[in-house]
Amino acid sequence: LRKGNGDANVAAFSSAARGGKLQRAAYVSVGSEVDACKENWLPEFFQGYFDGKIMAEKAAIDAMGGDAKKVCIVKPTFIYGGSDFGLLPPRVNYEYGAGVEELLMLPPFKFLADNTPGLIKVALRPPVCVDSVAGACATAVMDESGADLGVLDGTDIINEYSGQPKSTGLTDALEWSKEKGIEFYDWAKVEVPKAVDAVQKKVDEAKKERLCLREMRDEDLAGSMYKGNLSGQGALVLNNADENKSKMH
């Protein structure tokens, strides 16, 4: 972590400075509230990450001849964007991240974040879109006003500096759900009665088929009983004939 976040960036800024034409610099570091968690909230494994960020910030200022006013340090808590989720490194896609950003911008969550410690505070801070971070960096390095570029710490100030509009991810998700709900209702109004009619038709056909089978069974039973009666009557006639013959003899 120290090598990737520190050594690599130190080499990059040193190389840029050697070119002799570097006028302004921007570097994406880590939010101060995240940095404050390194002592008691995060495993020692992450120390290299924070050390690397400090090294890179110093290298950026050194590349500008020690003039910190010409360096913009962007300090997000968590950056989201793109289309994929990931664990190592952690990634959250745009749609999900935008919804979380808008949600955590609401006053109740801001109050909770302001009054909770460590990583709980960090988890309740709104993440920032990668477009906003990139926009802040671009705005800083293109700024020819000579103003102090300074430090952009946290989502609110990064968004403001980059001109990024407020996130509407949650609102968009709710609106999408509403539209889909209306579409489903309209579909259901047409399709559900059709399905009910189709089921009722099948039930009626089954009832009709069972009735036909019952009638056929009753007919067969009646026929069998009729044949049985005829056989019985025939046997009775034969028995009577035999008795009459016997009497004649």
Tab-separated table of C-alpha atoms in Angstrom:
chain	number	residue	atom	x	y	z
A	1	LEU	CA	0.000	0.000	0.000
A	2	ARG	CA	2.837	2.396	0.789
A	3	LYS	CA	4.538	1.604	-2.487
A	4	GLY	CA	1.438	2.067	-4.630
A	5	ASN	CA	0.156	5.198	-2.902
A	6	GLY	CA	3.479	6.713	-1.903
A	7	ASP	CA	6.501	5.655	-3.917
A	8	ALA	CA	4.694	5.611	-7.261
A	9	ASN	CA	3.257	9.098	-6.786
A	10	VAL	CA	6.539	10.513	-5.477
A	11	ALA	CA	8.213	9.276	-8.658
A	12	ALA	CA	5.415	10.761	-10.815
A	13	PHE	CA	5.615	14.227	-9.231
A	14	SER	CA	9.420	14.173	-9.342
A	15	SER	CA	9.302	13.364	-13.028
A	16	ALA	CA	6.775	16.154	-13.668
A	17	ALA	CA	8.935	18.650	-11.793
A	18	ARG	CA	11.986	17.736	-13.838
A	19	GLY	CA	10.065	18.726	-16.959
A	20	GLY	CA	10.259	22.326	-15.752
A	21	LYS	CA	6.806	23.370	-16.970
A	22	LEU	CA	4.658	22.333	-14.045
A	23	GLN	CA	2.425	25.265	-13.059
A	24	ARG	CA	-0.200	23.681	-10.813
A	25	ALA	CA	-0.804	20.220	-9.369
A	26	ALA	CA	-3.718	18.237	-7.960
A	27	TYR	CA	-3.623	15.064	-5.941
A	28	VAL	CA	-6.433	12.796	-4.699
A	29	SER	CA	-5.568	11.940	-1.117
A	30	VAL	CA	-7.849	10.667	1.646
A	31	GLY	CA	-10.457	12.450	3.763
A	32	SER	CA	-9.288	13.786	7.113
A	33	GLU	CA	-12.056	11.863	8.925
A	34	VAL	CA	-10.834	8.644	7.343
A	35	ASP	CA	-7.243	9.505	8.261
A	36	ALA	CA	-8.334	10.046	11.867
A	37	CYS	CA	-9.432	6.402	12.029
A	38	LYS	CA	-5.976	4.965	11.389
A	39	GLU	CA	-4.944	4.938	15.051
A	40	ASN	CA	-7.746	3.070	16.804
A	41	TRP	CA	-10.229	1.947	14.175
A	42	LEU	CA	-8.255	0.296	11.397
A	43	PRO	CA	-5.805	-2.639	11.336
A	44	GLU	CA	-2.102	-1.843	11.213
A	45	PHE	CA	-2.120	-3.231	7.683
A	46	PHE	CA	-3.607	0.065	6.445
A	47	GLN	CA	-0.795	2.190	7.893
A	48	GLY	CA	1.149	1.890	4.646
A	49	TYR	CA	-1.819	3.364	2.771
A	50	PHE	CA	-1.921	6.472	4.951
A	51	ASP	CA	1.876	6.829	4.963
A	52	GLY	CA	1.814	6.669	1.173
A	53	LYS	CA	-0.807	9.424	0.965
A	54	ILE	CA	1.298	11.708	3.196
A	55	MET	CA	4.363	11.032	1.041
A	56	ALA	CA	2.433	11.855	-2.136
A	57	GLU	CA	0.991	15.104	-0.722
A	58	LYS	CA	4.503	16.274	0.224
A	59	ALA	CA	5.837	15.240	-3.197
A	60	ALA	CA	3.131	17.312	-4.917
A	61	ILE	CA	4.100	20.420	-2.916
A	62	ASP	CA	7.821	19.773	-3.490
A	63	ALA	CA	7.145	19.520	-7.218
A	64	MET	CA	5.763	23.078	-7.067
A	65	GLY	CA	8.911	24.340	-5.385
A	66	GLY	CA	7.314	24.115	-1.954
A	67	ASP	CA	4.457	26.478	-2.869
A	68	ALA	CA	1.391	24.765	-1.350
A	69	LYS	CA	-0.898	27.421	-2.844
A	70	LYS	CA	-0.308	25.890	-6.267
A	71	VAL	CA	-1.365	22.427	-5.134
A	72	CYS	CA	-4.931	21.217	-4.734
A	73	ILE	CA	-5.281	18.291	-2.354
A	74	VAL	CA	-8.632	16.533	-2.892
A	75	LYS	CA	-9.715	14.526	0.153
A	76	PRO	CA	-12.773	12.308	-0.438
A	77	THR	CA	-14.073	9.784	2.067
A	78	PHE	CA	-15.242	7.221	-0.490
A	79	ILE	CA	-15.405	7.506	-4.279
A	80	TYR	CA	-18.073	5.772	-6.351
A	81	GLY	CA	-18.701	5.516	-10.079
A	82	GLY	CA	-18.524	3.294	-13.110
A	83	SER	CA	-20.688	0.252	-13.704
A	84	ASP	CA	-19.160	-2.443	-11.496
A	85	PHE	CA	-19.079	-3.471	-7.860
A	86	GLY	CA	-15.831	-4.710	-6.345
A	87	LEU	CA	-14.288	-5.740	-3.027
A	88	LEU	CA	-10.546	-5.455	-3.619
A	89	PRO	CA	-10.229	-2.626	-4.258
A	90	PRO	CA	-13.689	-1.592	-3.020
A	91	ARG	CA	-15.888	-0.249	-5.805
A	92	VAL	CA	-19.511	0.888	-5.906
A	93	ASN	CA	-21.260	1.588	-9.206
A	94	TYR	CA	-22.747	4.936	-10.163
A	95	GLU	CA	-26.449	4.156	-9.693
A	96	TYR	CA	-26.050	2.695	-6.222
A	97	GLY	CA	-23.492	5.274	-5.087
A	98	ALA	CA	-25.596	8.214	-6.289
A	99	GLY	CA	-28.554	6.924	-4.302
A	100	VAL	CA	-26.443	6.527	-1.158
A	101	GLU	CA	-24.947	10.006	-1.627
A	102	GLU	CA	-28.367	11.662	-1.806
A	103	LEU	CA	-29.649	9.626	1.145
A	104	LEU	CA	-26.706	10.495	3.397
A	105	MET	CA	-27.037	14.167	2.460
A	106	LEU	CA	-30.351	14.273	4.352
A	107	PRO	CA	-30.248	16.213	7.674
A	108	PRO	CA	-30.887	13.217	9.988
A	109	PHE	CA	-27.871	11.358	8.610
A	110	LYS	CA	-25.715	14.492	8.731
A	111	PHE	CA	-26.660	14.933	12.398
A	112	LEU	CA	-25.758	11.322	13.150
A	113	ALA	CA	-22.445	11.611	11.307
A	114	ASP	CA	-21.557	14.796	13.174
A	115	ASN	CA	-22.193	13.106	16.515
A	116	THR	CA	-20.721	9.626	16.076
A	117	PRO	CA	-17.066	8.555	16.285
A	118	GLY	CA	-14.513	6.978	13.990
A	119	LEU	CA	-15.574	4.675	11.191
A	120	ILE	CA	-19.238	5.076	12.135
A	121	LYS	CA	-18.895	8.766	11.282
A	122	VAL	CA	-17.107	7.926	8.021
A	123	ALA	CA	-19.764	5.363	7.045
A	124	LEU	CA	-22.485	7.991	7.505
A	125	ARG	CA	-20.726	10.587	5.357
A	126	PRO	CA	-21.964	10.766	1.757
A	127	PRO	CA	-19.597	9.277	-0.834
A	128	VAL	CA	-18.514	11.396	-3.788
A	129	CYS	CA	-18.842	10.635	-7.486
A	130	VAL	CA	-15.663	10.003	-9.447
A	131	ASP	CA	-16.859	12.617	-11.953
A	132	SER	CA	-16.861	15.232	-9.193
A	133	VAL	CA	-13.364	14.286	-8.031
A	134	ALA	CA	-12.039	14.403	-11.595
A	135	GLY	CA	-13.825	17.706	-12.159
A	136	ALA	CA	-12.257	19.221	-9.047
A	137	CYS	CA	-8.779	18.159	-10.135
A	138	ALA	CA	-9.309	19.552	-13.635
A	139	THR	CA	-10.706	22.818	-12.300
A	140	ALA	CA	-7.730	23.241	-9.992
A	141	VAL	CA	-4.987	22.647	-12.550
A	142	MET	CA	-6.731	24.880	-15.101
A	143	ASP	CA	-7.192	27.747	-12.626
A	144	GLU	CA	-5.049	30.664	-13.790
A	145	SER	CA	-6.386	33.159	-11.264
A	146	GLY	CA	-3.440	32.689	-8.947
A	147	ALA	CA	-5.785	31.952	-6.027
A	148	ASP	CA	-4.798	29.532	-3.297
A	149	LEU	CA	-5.939	26.105	-4.522
A	150	GLY	CA	-5.912	24.671	-1.010
A	151	VAL	CA	-7.548	21.517	0.313
A	152	LEU	CA	-10.942	20.120	-0.680
A	153	ASP	CA	-11.955	17.914	2.233
A	154	GLY	CA	-15.257	16.026	1.990
A	155	THR	CA	-18.050	15.526	-0.503
A	156	ASP	CA	-19.799	18.884	-0.071
A	157	ILE	CA	-16.778	21.037	-0.812
A	158	ILE	CA	-15.560	18.781	-3.629
A	159	ASN	CA	-18.951	18.958	-5.345
A	160	GLU	CA	-19.136	22.716	-4.870
A	161	TYR	CA	-15.664	23.312	-6.274
A	162	SER	CA	-16.176	21.046	-9.278
A	163	GLY	CA	-19.636	22.450	-10.051
A	164	GLN	CA	-21.155	18.998	-9.753
A	165	PRO	CA	-24.954	19.197	-9.275
A	166	LYS	CA	-26.520	17.611	-6.228
A	167	SER	CA	-26.938	13.884	-6.521
A	168	THR	CA	-30.426	12.731	-7.422
A	169	GLY	CA	-29.731	8.999	-7.331
A	170	LEU	CA	-32.304	8.281	-4.622
A	171	THR	CA	-34.925	10.512	-6.237
A	172	ASP	CA	-34.268	8.890	-9.614
A	173	ALA	CA	-34.586	5.418	-8.079
A	174	LEU	CA	-37.891	6.321	-6.417
A	175	GLU	CA	-39.186	7.878	-9.628
A	176	TRP	CA	-38.151	4.776	-11.581
A	177	SER	CA	-39.914	2.570	-9.039
A	178	LYS	CA	-43.025	4.730	-9.304
A	179	GLU	CA	-43.009	4.524	-13.116
A	180	LYS	CA	-42.509	0.766	-13.016
A	181	GLY	CA	-45.293	0.469	-10.444
A	182	ILE	CA	-47.669	2.373	-12.734
A	183	GLU	CA	-46.602	0.250	-15.699
A	184	PHE	CA	-47.203	-2.919	-13.679
A	185	TYR	CA	-50.608	-1.676	-12.537
A	186	ASP	CA	-51.614	-0.878	-16.126
A	187	TRP	CA	-50.370	-4.285	-17.235
A	188	ALA	CA	-52.128	-6.042	-14.375
A	189	LYS	CA	-55.460	-4.333	-15.146
A	190	VAL	CA	-55.415	-5.994	-18.568
A	191	GLU	CA	-53.549	-9.226	-18.009
A	192	VAL	CA	-54.889	-10.344	-14.626
A	193	PRO	CA	-58.540	-10.498	-15.796
A	194	LYS	CA	-57.343	-12.422	-18.858
A	195	ALA	CA	-55.521	-14.864	-16.607
A	196	VAL	CA	-58.552	-15.216	-14.339
A	197	ASP	CA	-60.813	-15.840	-17.358
A	198	ALA	CA	-58.357	-18.397	-18.731
A	199	VAL	CA	-58.224	-20.223	-15.396
A	200	GLN	CA	-62.011	-20.106	-15.077
A	201	LYS	CA	-62.314	-21.494	-18.595
A	202	LYS	CA	-60.021	-24.373	-17.705
A	203	VAL	CA	-62.012	-25.021	-14.529
A	204	ASP	CA	-65.305	-25.008	-16.484
A	205	GLU	CA	-63.823	-27.364	-19.087
A	206	ALA	CA	-62.628	-29.697	-16.352
A	207	LYS	CA	-66.044	-29.650	-14.711
A	208	LYS	CA	-67.709	-30.342	-18.055
A	209	GLU	CA	-65.308	-33.193	-18.740
A	210	ARG	CA	-65.955	-34.725	-15.310
A	211	LEU	CA	-69.714	-34.391	-15.878
A	212	CYS	CA	-69.427	-36.123	-19.241
A	213	LEU	CA	-67.378	-38.919	-17.716
A	214	ARG	CA	-69.956	-39.307	-14.934
A	215	GLU	CA	-72.809	-39.434	-17.429
A	216	MET	CA	-70.946	-42.044	-19.493
A	217	ARG	CA	-70.254	-44.074	-16.371
A	218	ASP	CA	-73.918	-43.852	-15.356
A	219	GLU	CA	-74.981	-44.922	-18.829
A	220	ASP	CA	-72.608	-47.875	-18.744
A	221	LEU	CA	-73.888	-48.849	-15.312
A	222	ALA	CA	-77.496	-48.566	-16.457
A	223	GLY	CA	-76.731	-50.661	-19.515
A	224	SER	CA	-75.080	-53.305	-17.381
A	225	MET	CA	-78.051	-53.387	-15.035
A	226	TYR	CA	-80.438	-53.630	-17.998
A	227	LYS	CA	-78.497	-56.541	-19.469
A	228	GLY	CA	-78.477	-58.164	-16.058
A	229	ASN	CA	-82.234	-57.869	-15.788
A	230	LEU	CA	-82.711	-59.375	-19.218
A	231	SER	CA	-80.455	-62.290	-18.364
A	232	GLY	CA	-82.360	-62.838	-15.142
A	233	GLN	CA	-85.687	-62.792	-16.904
A	234	GLY	CA	-84.397	-65.229	-19.543
A	235	ALA	CA	-83.191	-67.610	-16.854
A	236	LEU	CA	-86.562	-67.400	-15.115
A	237	VAL	CA	-88.386	-68.265	-18.341
A	238	LEU	CA	-86.125	-71.249	-18.920
A	239	ASN	CA	-86.620	-72.439	-15.350
A	240	ASN	CA	-90.404	-72.194	-15.721
A	241	ALA	CA	-90.257	-74.119	-18.985
A	242	ASP	CA	-88.226	-76.858	-17.377
A	243	GLU	CA	-90.685	-77.108	-14.494
A	244	ASN	CA	-93.641	-77.377	-16.884
A	245	LYS	CA	-91.904	-80.127	-18.815
A	246	SER	CA	-91.290	-81.998	-15.621
A	247	LYS	CA	-94.963	-81.792	-14.631
A	248	MET	CA	-96.067	-83.086	-18.056
A	249	HIS	CA	-93.928	-86.114	-17.646
